mmCIF file of C-alpha atoms in Angstrom:
data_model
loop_
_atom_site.group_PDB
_atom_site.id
_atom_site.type_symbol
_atom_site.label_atom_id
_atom_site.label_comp_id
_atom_site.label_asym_id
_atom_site.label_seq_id
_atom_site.Cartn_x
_atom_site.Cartn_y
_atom_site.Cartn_z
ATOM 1 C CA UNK A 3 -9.054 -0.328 9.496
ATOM 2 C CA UNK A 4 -11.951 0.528 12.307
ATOM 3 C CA UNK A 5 -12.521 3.832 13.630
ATOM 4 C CA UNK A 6 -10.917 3.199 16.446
ATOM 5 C CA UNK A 7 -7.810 2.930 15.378
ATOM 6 C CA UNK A 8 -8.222 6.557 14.009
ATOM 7 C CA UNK A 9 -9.472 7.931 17.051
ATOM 8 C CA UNK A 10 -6.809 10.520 17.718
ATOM 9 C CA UNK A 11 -5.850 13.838 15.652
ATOM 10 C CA UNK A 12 -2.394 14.064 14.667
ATOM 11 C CA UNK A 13 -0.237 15.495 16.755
ATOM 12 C CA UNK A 14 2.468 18.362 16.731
ATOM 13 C CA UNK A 15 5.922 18.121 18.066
ATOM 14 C CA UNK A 16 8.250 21.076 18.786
ATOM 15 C CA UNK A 17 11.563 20.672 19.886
ATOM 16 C CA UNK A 18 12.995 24.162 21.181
ATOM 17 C CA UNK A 19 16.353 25.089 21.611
ATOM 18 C CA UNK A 20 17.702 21.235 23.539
ATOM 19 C CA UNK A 21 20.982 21.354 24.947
ATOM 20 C CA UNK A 22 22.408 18.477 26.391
ATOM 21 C CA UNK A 23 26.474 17.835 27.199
ATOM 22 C CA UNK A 24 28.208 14.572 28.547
ATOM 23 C CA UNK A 25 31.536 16.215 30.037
ATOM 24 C CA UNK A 26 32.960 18.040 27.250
ATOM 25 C CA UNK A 27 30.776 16.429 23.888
ATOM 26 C CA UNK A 28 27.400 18.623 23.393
ATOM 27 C CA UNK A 29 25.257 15.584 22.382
ATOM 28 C CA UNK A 30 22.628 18.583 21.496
ATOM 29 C CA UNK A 31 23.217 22.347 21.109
ATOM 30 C CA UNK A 32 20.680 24.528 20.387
ATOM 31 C CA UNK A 33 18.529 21.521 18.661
ATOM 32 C CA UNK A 34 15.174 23.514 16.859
ATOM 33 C CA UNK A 35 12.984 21.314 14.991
ATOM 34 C CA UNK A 36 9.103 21.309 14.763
ATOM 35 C CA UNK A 37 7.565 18.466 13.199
ATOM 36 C CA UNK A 38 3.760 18.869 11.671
ATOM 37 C CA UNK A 39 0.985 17.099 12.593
ATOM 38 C CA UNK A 40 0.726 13.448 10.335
ATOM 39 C CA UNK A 41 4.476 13.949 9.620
ATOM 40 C CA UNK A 42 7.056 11.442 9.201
ATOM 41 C CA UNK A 43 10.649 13.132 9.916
ATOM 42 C CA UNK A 44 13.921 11.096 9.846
ATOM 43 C CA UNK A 45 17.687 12.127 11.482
ATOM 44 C CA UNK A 46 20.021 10.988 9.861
ATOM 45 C CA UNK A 47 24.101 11.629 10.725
ATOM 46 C CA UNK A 48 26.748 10.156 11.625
ATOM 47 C CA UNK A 49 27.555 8.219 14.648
ATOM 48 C CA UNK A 50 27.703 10.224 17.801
ATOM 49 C CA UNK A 51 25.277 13.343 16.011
ATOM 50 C CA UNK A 52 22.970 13.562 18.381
ATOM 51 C CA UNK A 53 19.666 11.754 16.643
ATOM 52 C CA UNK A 54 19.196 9.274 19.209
ATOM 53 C CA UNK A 55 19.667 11.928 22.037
ATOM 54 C CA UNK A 56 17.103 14.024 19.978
ATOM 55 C CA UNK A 57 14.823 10.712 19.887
ATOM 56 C CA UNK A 58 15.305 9.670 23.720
ATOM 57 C CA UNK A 59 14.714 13.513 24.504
ATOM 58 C CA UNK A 60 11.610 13.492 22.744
ATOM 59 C CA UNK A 61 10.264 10.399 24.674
ATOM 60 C CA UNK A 62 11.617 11.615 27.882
ATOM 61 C CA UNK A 63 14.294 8.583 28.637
ATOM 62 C CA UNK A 64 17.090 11.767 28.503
ATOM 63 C CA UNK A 65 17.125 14.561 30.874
ATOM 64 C CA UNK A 66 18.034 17.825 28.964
ATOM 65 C CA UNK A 67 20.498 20.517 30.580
ATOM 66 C CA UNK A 68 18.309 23.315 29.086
ATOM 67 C CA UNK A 69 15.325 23.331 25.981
ATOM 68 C CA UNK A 70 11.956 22.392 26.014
ATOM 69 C CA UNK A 71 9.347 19.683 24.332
ATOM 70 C CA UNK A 72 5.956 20.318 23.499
ATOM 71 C CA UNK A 73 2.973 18.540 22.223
ATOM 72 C CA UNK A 74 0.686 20.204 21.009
ATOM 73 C CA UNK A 75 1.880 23.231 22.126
ATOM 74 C CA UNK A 76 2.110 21.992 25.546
ATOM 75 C CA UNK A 77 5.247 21.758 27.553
ATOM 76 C CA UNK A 78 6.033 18.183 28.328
ATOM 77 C CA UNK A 79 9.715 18.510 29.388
ATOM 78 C CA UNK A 80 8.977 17.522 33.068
ATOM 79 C CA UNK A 81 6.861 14.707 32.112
ATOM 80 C CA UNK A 82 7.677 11.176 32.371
ATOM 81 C CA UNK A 83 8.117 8.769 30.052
ATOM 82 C CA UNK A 84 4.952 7.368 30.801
ATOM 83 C CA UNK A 85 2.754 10.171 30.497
ATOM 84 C CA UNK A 86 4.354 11.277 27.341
ATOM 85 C CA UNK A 87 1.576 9.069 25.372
ATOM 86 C CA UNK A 88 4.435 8.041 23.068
ATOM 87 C CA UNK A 89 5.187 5.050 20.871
ATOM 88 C CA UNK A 90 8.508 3.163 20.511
ATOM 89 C CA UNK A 91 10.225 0.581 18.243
ATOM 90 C CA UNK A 92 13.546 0.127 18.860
ATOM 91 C CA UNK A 93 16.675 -2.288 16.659
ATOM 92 C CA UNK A 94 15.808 -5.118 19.274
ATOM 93 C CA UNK A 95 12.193 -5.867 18.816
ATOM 94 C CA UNK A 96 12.204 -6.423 22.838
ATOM 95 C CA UNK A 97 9.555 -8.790 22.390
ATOM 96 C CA UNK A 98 7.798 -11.296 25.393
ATOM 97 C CA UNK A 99 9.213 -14.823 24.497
ATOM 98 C CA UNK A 100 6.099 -16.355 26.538
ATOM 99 C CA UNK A 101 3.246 -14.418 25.029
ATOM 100 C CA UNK A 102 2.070 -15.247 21.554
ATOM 101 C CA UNK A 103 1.983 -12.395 19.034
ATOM 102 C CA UNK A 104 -1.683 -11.423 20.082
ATOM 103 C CA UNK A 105 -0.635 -11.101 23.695
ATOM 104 C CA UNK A 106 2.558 -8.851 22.952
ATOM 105 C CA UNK A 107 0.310 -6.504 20.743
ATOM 106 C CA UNK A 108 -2.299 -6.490 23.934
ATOM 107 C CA UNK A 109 -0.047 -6.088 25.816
ATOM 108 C CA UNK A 110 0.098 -2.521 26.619
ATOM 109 C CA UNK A 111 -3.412 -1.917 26.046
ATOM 110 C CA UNK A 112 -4.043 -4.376 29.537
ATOM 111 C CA UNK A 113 -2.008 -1.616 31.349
ATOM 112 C CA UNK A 114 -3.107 1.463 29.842
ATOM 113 C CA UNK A 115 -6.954 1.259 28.538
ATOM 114 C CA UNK A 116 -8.619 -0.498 32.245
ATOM 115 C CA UNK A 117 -11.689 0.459 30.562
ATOM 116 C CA UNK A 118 -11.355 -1.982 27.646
ATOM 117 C CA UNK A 119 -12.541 -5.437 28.070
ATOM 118 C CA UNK A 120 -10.577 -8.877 27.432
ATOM 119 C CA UNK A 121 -12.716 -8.854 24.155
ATOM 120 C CA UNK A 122 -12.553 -5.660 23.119
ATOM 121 C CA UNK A 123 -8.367 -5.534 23.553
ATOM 122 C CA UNK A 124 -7.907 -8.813 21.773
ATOM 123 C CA UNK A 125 -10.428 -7.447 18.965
ATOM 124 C CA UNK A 126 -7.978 -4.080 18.736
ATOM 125 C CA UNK A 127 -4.115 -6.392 19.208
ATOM 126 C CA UNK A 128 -5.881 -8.229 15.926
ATOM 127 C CA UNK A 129 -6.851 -5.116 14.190
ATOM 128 C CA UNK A 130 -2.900 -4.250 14.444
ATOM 129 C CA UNK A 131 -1.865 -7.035 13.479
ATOM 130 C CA UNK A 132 -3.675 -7.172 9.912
ATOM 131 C CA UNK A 133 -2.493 -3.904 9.817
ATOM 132 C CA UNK A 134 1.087 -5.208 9.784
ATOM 133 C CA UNK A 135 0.263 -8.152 7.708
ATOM 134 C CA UNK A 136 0.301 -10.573 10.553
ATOM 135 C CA UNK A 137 -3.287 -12.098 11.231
ATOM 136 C CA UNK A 138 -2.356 -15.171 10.465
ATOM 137 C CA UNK A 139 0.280 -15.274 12.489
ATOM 138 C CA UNK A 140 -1.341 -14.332 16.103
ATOM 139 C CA UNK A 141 -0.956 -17.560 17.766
ATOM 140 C CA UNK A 142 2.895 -17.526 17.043
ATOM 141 C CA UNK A 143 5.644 -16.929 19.409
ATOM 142 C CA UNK A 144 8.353 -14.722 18.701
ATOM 143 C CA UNK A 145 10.534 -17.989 18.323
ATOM 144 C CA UNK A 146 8.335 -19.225 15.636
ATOM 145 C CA UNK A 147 9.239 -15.373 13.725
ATOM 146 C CA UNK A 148 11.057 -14.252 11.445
ATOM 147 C CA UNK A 149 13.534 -11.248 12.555
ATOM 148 C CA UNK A 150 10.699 -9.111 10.273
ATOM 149 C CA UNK A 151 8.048 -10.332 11.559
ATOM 150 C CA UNK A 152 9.158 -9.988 15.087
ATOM 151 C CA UNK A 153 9.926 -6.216 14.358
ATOM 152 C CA UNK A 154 6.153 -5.433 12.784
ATOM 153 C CA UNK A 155 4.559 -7.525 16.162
ATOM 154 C CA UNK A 156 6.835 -4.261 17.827
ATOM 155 C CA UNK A 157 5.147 -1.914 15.658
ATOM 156 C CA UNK A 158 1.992 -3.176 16.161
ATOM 157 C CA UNK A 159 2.400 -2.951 19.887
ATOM 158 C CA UNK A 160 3.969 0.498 19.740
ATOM 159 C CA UNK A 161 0.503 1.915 17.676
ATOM 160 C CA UNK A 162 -2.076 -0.372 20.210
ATOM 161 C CA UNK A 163 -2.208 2.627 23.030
ATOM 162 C CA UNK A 164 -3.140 5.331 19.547
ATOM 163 C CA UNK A 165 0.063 7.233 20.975
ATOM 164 C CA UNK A 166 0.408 10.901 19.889
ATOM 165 C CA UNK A 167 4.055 10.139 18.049
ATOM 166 C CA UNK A 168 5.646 7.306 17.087
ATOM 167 C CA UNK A 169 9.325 6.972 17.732
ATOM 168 C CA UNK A 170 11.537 4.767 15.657
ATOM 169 C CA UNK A 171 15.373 4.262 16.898
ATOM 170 C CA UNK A 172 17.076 2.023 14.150
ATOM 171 C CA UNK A 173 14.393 -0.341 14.066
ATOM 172 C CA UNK A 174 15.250 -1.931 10.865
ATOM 173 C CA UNK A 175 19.189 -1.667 11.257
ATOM 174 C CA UNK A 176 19.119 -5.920 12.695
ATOM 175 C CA UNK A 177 17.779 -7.057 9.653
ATOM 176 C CA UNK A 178 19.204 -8.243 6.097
ATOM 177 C CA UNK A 179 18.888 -6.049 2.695
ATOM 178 C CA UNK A 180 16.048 -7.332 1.495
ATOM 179 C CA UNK A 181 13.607 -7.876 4.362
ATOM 180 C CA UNK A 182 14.847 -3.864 5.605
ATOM 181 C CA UNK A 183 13.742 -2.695 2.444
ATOM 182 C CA UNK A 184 10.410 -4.354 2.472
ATOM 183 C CA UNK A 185 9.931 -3.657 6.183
ATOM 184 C CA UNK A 186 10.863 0.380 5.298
ATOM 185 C CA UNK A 187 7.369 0.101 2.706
ATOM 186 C CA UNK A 188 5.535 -1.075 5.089
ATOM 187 C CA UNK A 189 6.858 1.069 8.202
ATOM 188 C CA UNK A 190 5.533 4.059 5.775
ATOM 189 C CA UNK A 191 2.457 2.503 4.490
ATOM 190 C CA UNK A 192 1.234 2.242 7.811
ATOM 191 C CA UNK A 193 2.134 5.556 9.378
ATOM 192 C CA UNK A 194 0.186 6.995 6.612
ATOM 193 C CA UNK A 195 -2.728 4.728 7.306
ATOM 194 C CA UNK A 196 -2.908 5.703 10.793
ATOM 195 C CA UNK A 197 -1.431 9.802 10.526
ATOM 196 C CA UNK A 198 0.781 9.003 13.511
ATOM 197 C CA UNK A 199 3.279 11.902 13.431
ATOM 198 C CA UNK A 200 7.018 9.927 13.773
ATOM 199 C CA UNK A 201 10.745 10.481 14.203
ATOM 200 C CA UNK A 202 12.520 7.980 12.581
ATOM 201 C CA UNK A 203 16.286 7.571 13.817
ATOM 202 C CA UNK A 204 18.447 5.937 11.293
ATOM 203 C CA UNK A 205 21.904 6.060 9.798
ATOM 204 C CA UNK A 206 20.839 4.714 6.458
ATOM 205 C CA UNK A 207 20.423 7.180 3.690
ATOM 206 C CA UNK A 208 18.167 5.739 1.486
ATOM 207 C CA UNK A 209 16.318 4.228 4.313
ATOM 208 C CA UNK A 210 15.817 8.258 5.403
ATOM 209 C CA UNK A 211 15.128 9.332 1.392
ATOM 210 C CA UNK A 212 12.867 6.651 1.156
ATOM 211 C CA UNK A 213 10.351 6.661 3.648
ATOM 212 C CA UNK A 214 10.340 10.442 5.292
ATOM 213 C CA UNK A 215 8.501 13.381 4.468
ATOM 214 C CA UNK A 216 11.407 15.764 5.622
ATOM 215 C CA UNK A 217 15.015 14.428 6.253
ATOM 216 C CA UNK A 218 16.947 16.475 9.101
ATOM 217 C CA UNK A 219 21.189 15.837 9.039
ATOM 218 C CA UNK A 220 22.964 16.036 12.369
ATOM 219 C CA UNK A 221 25.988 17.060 13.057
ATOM 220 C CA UNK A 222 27.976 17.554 16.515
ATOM 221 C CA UNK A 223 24.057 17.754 17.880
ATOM 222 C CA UNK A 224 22.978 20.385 15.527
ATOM 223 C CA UNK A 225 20.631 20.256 12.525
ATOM 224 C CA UNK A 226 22.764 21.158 9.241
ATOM 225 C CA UNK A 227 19.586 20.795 7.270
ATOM 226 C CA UNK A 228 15.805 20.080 7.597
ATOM 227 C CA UNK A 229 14.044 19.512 4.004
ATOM 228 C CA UNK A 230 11.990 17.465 1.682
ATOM 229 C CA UNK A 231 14.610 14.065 0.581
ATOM 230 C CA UNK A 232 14.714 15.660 -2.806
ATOM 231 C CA UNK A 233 15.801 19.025 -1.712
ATOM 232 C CA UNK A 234 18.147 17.911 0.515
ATOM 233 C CA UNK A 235 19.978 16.144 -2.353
ATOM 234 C CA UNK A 236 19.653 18.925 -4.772
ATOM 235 C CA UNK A 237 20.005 22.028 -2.746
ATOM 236 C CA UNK A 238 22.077 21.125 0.084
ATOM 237 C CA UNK A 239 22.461 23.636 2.550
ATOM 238 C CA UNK A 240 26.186 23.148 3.848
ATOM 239 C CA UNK A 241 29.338 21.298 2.425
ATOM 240 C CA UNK A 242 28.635 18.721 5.071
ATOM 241 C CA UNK A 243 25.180 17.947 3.988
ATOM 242 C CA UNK A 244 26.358 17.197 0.072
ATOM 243 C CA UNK A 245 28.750 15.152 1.121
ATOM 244 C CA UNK A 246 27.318 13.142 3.771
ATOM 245 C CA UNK A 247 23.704 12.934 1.614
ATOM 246 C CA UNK A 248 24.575 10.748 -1.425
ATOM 247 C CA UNK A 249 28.010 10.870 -3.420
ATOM 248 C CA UNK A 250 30.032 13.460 -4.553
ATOM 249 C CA UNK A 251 33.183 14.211 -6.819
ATOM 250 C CA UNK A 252 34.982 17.462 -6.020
ATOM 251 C CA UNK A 253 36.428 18.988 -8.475
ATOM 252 C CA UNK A 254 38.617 22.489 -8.299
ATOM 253 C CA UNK A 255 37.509 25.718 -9.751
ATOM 254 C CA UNK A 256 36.697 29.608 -8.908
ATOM 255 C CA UNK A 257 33.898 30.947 -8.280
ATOM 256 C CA UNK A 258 32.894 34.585 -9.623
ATOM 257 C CA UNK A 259 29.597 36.007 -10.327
ATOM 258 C CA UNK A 260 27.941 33.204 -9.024
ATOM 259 C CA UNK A 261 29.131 30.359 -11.015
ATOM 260 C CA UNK A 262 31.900 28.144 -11.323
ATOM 261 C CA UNK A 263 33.469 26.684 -14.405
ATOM 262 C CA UNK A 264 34.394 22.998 -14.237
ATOM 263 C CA UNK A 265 35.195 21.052 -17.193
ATOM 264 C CA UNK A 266 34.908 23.874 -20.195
ATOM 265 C CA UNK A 267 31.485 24.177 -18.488
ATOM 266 C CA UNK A 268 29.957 26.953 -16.380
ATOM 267 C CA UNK A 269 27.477 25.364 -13.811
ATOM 268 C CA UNK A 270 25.715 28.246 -11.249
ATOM 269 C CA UNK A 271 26.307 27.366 -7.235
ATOM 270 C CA UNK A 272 23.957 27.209 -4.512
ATOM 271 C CA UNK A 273 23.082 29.498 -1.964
ATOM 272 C CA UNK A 274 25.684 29.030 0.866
ATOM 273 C CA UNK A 275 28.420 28.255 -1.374
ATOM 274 C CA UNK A 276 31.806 30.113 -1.504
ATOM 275 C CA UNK A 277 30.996 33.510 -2.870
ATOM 276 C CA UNK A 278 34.152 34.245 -4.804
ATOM 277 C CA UNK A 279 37.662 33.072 -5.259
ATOM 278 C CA UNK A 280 39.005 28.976 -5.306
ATOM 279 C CA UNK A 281 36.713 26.879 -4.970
ATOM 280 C CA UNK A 282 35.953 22.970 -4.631
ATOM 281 C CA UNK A 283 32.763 22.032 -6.643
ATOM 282 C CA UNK A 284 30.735 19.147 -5.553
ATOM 283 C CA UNK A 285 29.879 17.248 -8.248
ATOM 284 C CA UNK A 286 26.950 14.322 -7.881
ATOM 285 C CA UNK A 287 27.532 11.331 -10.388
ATOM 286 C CA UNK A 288 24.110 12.143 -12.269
ATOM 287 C CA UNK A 289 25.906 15.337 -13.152
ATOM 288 C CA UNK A 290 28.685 13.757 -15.408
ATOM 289 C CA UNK A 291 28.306 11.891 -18.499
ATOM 290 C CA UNK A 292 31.408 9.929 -19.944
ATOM 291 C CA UNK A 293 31.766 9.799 -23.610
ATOM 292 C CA UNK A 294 33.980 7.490 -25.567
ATOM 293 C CA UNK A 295 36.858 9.734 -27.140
ATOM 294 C CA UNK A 296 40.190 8.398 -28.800
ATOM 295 C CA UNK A 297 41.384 12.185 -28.067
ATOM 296 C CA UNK A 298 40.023 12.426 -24.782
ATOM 297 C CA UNK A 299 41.935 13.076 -21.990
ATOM 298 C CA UNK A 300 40.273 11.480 -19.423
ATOM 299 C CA UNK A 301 40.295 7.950 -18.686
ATOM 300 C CA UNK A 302 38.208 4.806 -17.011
ATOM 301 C CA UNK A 303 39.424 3.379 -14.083
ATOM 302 C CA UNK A 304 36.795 1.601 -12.883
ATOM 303 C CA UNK A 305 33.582 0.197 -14.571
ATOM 304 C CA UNK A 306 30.363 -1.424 -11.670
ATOM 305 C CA UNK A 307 27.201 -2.535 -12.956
ATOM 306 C CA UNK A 308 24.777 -1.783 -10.644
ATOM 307 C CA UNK A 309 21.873 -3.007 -12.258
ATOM 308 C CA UNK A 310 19.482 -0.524 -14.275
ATOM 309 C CA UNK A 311 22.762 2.150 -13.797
ATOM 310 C CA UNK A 312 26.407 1.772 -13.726
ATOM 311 C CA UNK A 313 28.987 4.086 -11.966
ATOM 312 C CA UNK A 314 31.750 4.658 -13.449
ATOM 313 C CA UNK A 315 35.305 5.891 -12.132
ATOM 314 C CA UNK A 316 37.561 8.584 -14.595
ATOM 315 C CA UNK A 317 40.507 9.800 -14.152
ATOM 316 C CA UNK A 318 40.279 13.407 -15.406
ATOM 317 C CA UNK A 319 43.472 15.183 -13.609
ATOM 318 C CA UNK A 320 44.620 16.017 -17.027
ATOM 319 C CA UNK A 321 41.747 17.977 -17.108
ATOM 320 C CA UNK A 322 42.604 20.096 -14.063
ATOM 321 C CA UNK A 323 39.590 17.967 -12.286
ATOM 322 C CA UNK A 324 41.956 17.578 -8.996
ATOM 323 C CA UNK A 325 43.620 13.947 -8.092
ATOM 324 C CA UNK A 326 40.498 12.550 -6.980
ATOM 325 C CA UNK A 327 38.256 9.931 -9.755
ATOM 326 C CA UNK A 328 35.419 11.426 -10.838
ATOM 327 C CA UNK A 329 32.588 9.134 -10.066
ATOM 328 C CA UNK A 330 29.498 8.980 -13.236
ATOM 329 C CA UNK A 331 26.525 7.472 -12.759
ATOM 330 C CA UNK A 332 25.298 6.379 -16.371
ATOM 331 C CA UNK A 333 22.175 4.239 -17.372
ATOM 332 C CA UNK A 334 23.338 1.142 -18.972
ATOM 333 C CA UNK A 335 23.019 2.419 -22.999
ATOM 334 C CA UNK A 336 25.120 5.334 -21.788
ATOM 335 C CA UNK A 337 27.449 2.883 -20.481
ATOM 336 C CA UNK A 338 27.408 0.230 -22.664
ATOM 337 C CA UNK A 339 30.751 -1.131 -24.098
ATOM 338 C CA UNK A 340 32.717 1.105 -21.881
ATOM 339 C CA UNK A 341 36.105 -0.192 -20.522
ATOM 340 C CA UNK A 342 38.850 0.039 -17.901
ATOM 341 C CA UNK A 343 42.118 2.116 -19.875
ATOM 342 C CA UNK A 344 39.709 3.591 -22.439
ATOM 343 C CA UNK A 345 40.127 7.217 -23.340
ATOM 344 C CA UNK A 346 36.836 9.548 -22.708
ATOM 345 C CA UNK A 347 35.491 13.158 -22.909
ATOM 346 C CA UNK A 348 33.526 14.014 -19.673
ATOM 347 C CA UNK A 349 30.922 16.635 -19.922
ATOM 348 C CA UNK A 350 29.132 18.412 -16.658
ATOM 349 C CA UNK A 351 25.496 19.024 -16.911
ATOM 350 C CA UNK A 352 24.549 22.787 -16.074
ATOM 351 C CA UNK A 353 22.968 22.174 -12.656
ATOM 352 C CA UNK A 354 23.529 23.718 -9.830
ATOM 353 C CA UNK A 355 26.272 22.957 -7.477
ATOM 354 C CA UNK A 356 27.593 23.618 -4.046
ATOM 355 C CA UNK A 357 30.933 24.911 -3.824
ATOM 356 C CA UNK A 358 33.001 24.560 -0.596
ATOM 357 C CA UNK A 359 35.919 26.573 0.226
ATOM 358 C CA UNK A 360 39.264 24.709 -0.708
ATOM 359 C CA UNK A 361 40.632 22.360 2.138
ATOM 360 C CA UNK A 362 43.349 23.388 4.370
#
C-alpha cells in the first residue's frame, strides 16, 4: 500500500454523556464511550438499543438533545456531516449503477481532493481497490458484482477521502453465511492495514467477537459493558450482558461468601453478582461436561453436531438444576456415542460465574 494511503494519524473519538429521546423512548441516555486512536469498537444489542443512534450521532446525520462529540479532542457536535471527515458503509452498498467500480471508488475523491488530478485520483480509486481485492475487477459495474463485491467497492470508497473514522452500520447483515464471514476478515484486515479508528454497528455476536478490539452492549441507549470480546464473555459485567453475549444455562443456588454451589460443586461469582442469599447462576455450555452414568440422574434430551463441538441438552431437575435444560458444549470425543434418553452425571468446572438475583 503507498504512503498515501497512510497519510493521516489515527484518530480519537469521544463520545460524552449523548442523550437523545423520540417522545417517551431515550434512544441514548447518558451514552460515554471513548474509542482510541487505530481502534476498532463494535455495538452490539438488541434491536431498538441505541447503536445506530450512537453511529448516526457520531457522523452527525442525528441531532442530539444534550452530549457532545469530539475528535481529537475537538468538539464537533455542531458540525455537519460533511465536515465531520468521516467514512461510511452502510447494509445497502448504495452504489452508482452507471459508474464502473473505478469511478464509484473516485468518486468522492472528485468532490473532496480539487487538488488531485484525473491521474492521480484514478491511481488512488485503484490503490483501494487492490486493497479490497478488487483490481481486476475495476471496469465492472455493480450489476456485473457479486453482493460482496459490491459491499468492498463501498469500503473502498468510504477509505478514498483517508477519513479520520470509519463508520460501519450493518454492512455485512445483506449478505449470506459464508460470503459475511469472509467479508468480516477482510473488513478487519484492512482497518488494520490502514489504522482507521471504526465503529462497527452490528447485531451479530460473533460478527462483534470476531473482528473488534473492544465490544460495547447496549441496552435501552446505555452501555452495559465496554471490554476486550474475551472479557466480555468471561467477566460479564451485568446479568444482561451474560445472557445476551453467548449462551447460558441458569441454574438455582445461594450465594454466601462469594461463591455459589451448583451441582455438588462450589464455583466463585463475579464482581456484580448477587452478594448473598438465592441466587440464579449463569452457566456457559463450556462450563459443563456430561458423563455417561447408568446411576446418573440427569438425562439427554437433545444431541446437535455442530461440527468440531456438539451441544448437548440435559435434563438435570432431579438435580435441583431448575426446569430449564442445561445446555453442554462438548468436543466430539467428549461426546461421542452419547444419546437422546441416556442417563448422565454432569459436572461444573470451577470458573467463575455471574449470579443474578432470582426472577420475580
Amino acid at each position: 500500500m503507498s504512503e498515501a494511503l497512510r497519510e493521516r494519524t489515527a484518530t480519537t473519538v469521544e463520545l460524552v454523556d449523548l442523550r437523545r429521546s423520540f417522545g417517551s423512548v431515550a434512544a441514548l441516555d447518558g451514552l460515554t464511550m471513548t474509542m482510541a486512536p487505530g481502534e476498532l469498537v463494535a455495538l452490539l444489542g438488541p434491536s431498538g438499543c441505541g447503536k445506530t443512534t450512537a453511529l448516526r450521532a457520531l457522523a452527525g446525520l442525528q441531532d442530539l438533545d444534550s452530549g457532545s462529540v469530539k475528535i481529537d479532542g475537538v468538539d464537533i457536535t455542531s458540525l455537519p456531516p460533511n465536515r465531520r471527515d468521516m467514512g461510511m458503509v452502510f447494509q445497502a452498498y448504495s452504489l452508482f449503477p452507471h459508474l464502473s467500480a473505478l469511478e464509484n471508488v473516485g468518486y468522492g475523491l472528485k468532490l473532496k481532493s480539487r487538488r488531485l488530478s484525473s491521474g492521480q485520483r484514478r491511481t488512488r480509486a485503484g490503490e483501494l481497490l487492490e486493497l479490497v481485492g478488487l483490481g481486476s475487477h475495476a471496469s465492472h459495474y455493480p450489476h456485473q458484482l457479486s453482493g460482496g463485491q459490491q459491499q468492498r467497492v463501498a469500503l473502498a470508497r468510504a477509505l478514498a477521502v483517508s477519513p479520520k473514522v470509519l463508520l460501519l452500520d450493518e454492512p455485512l447483515s445483506a449478505l449470506d453465511a459464508k460470503v459475511r464471514g469472509q467479508l468480516r476478515d477482510e473488513i478487519r484486515r484492512i482497518q488494520l492495514e490502514t489504522g482507521t479508528t471504526t465503529l462497527f454497528v452490528t447485531h451479530d455476536q460473533e460478527e462483534a467477537l470476531s473482528v473488534a478490539d473492544r465490544v460495547g452492549v447496549m441496552r435501552s441507549g446505555q452501555l452495559e459493558q465496554l471490554a476486550q470480546p474475551a472479557a466480555l464473555y468471561d467477566t460479564p459485567a451485568t446479568a444482561f450482558v451474560a445472557e445476551f453475549v453467548g449462551l447460558t444455562s441458569p441454574v438455582p443456588g445461594v450465594v454466601e461468601n462469594g461463591s455459589i454451589e451448583l451441582l455438588d460443586t462450589r464455583v466463585p461469582v463475579l464482581p456484580g453478582s448477587v452478594t448473598s442469599g438465592a441466587a440464579e447462576a449463569l452457566l456457559r455450555p463450556e462450563a459443563l461436561s456430561v458423563v455417561p452414568d447408568d446411576a446418573g440422574l440427569a438425562s439427554v434430551l437433545t444431541v446437535s453436531f455442530l461440527g468440531s463441538s456438539t451441544r448437548v441438552g440435559v435434563d438435570a431437575s432431579a438435580l435441583g438444576a431448575g426446569s430449564k435444560p442445561l445446555m453442554a458444549q462438548l468436543d466430539r470425543d467428549a461426546s461421542a456415542g452419547l444419546t437422546v434418553g441416556q442417563q448422565v452425571r454432569v459436572v461444573v468446572a470451577p470458573s467463575p460465574v455471574f449470579a443474578r438475583p432470582v426472577a420475580g
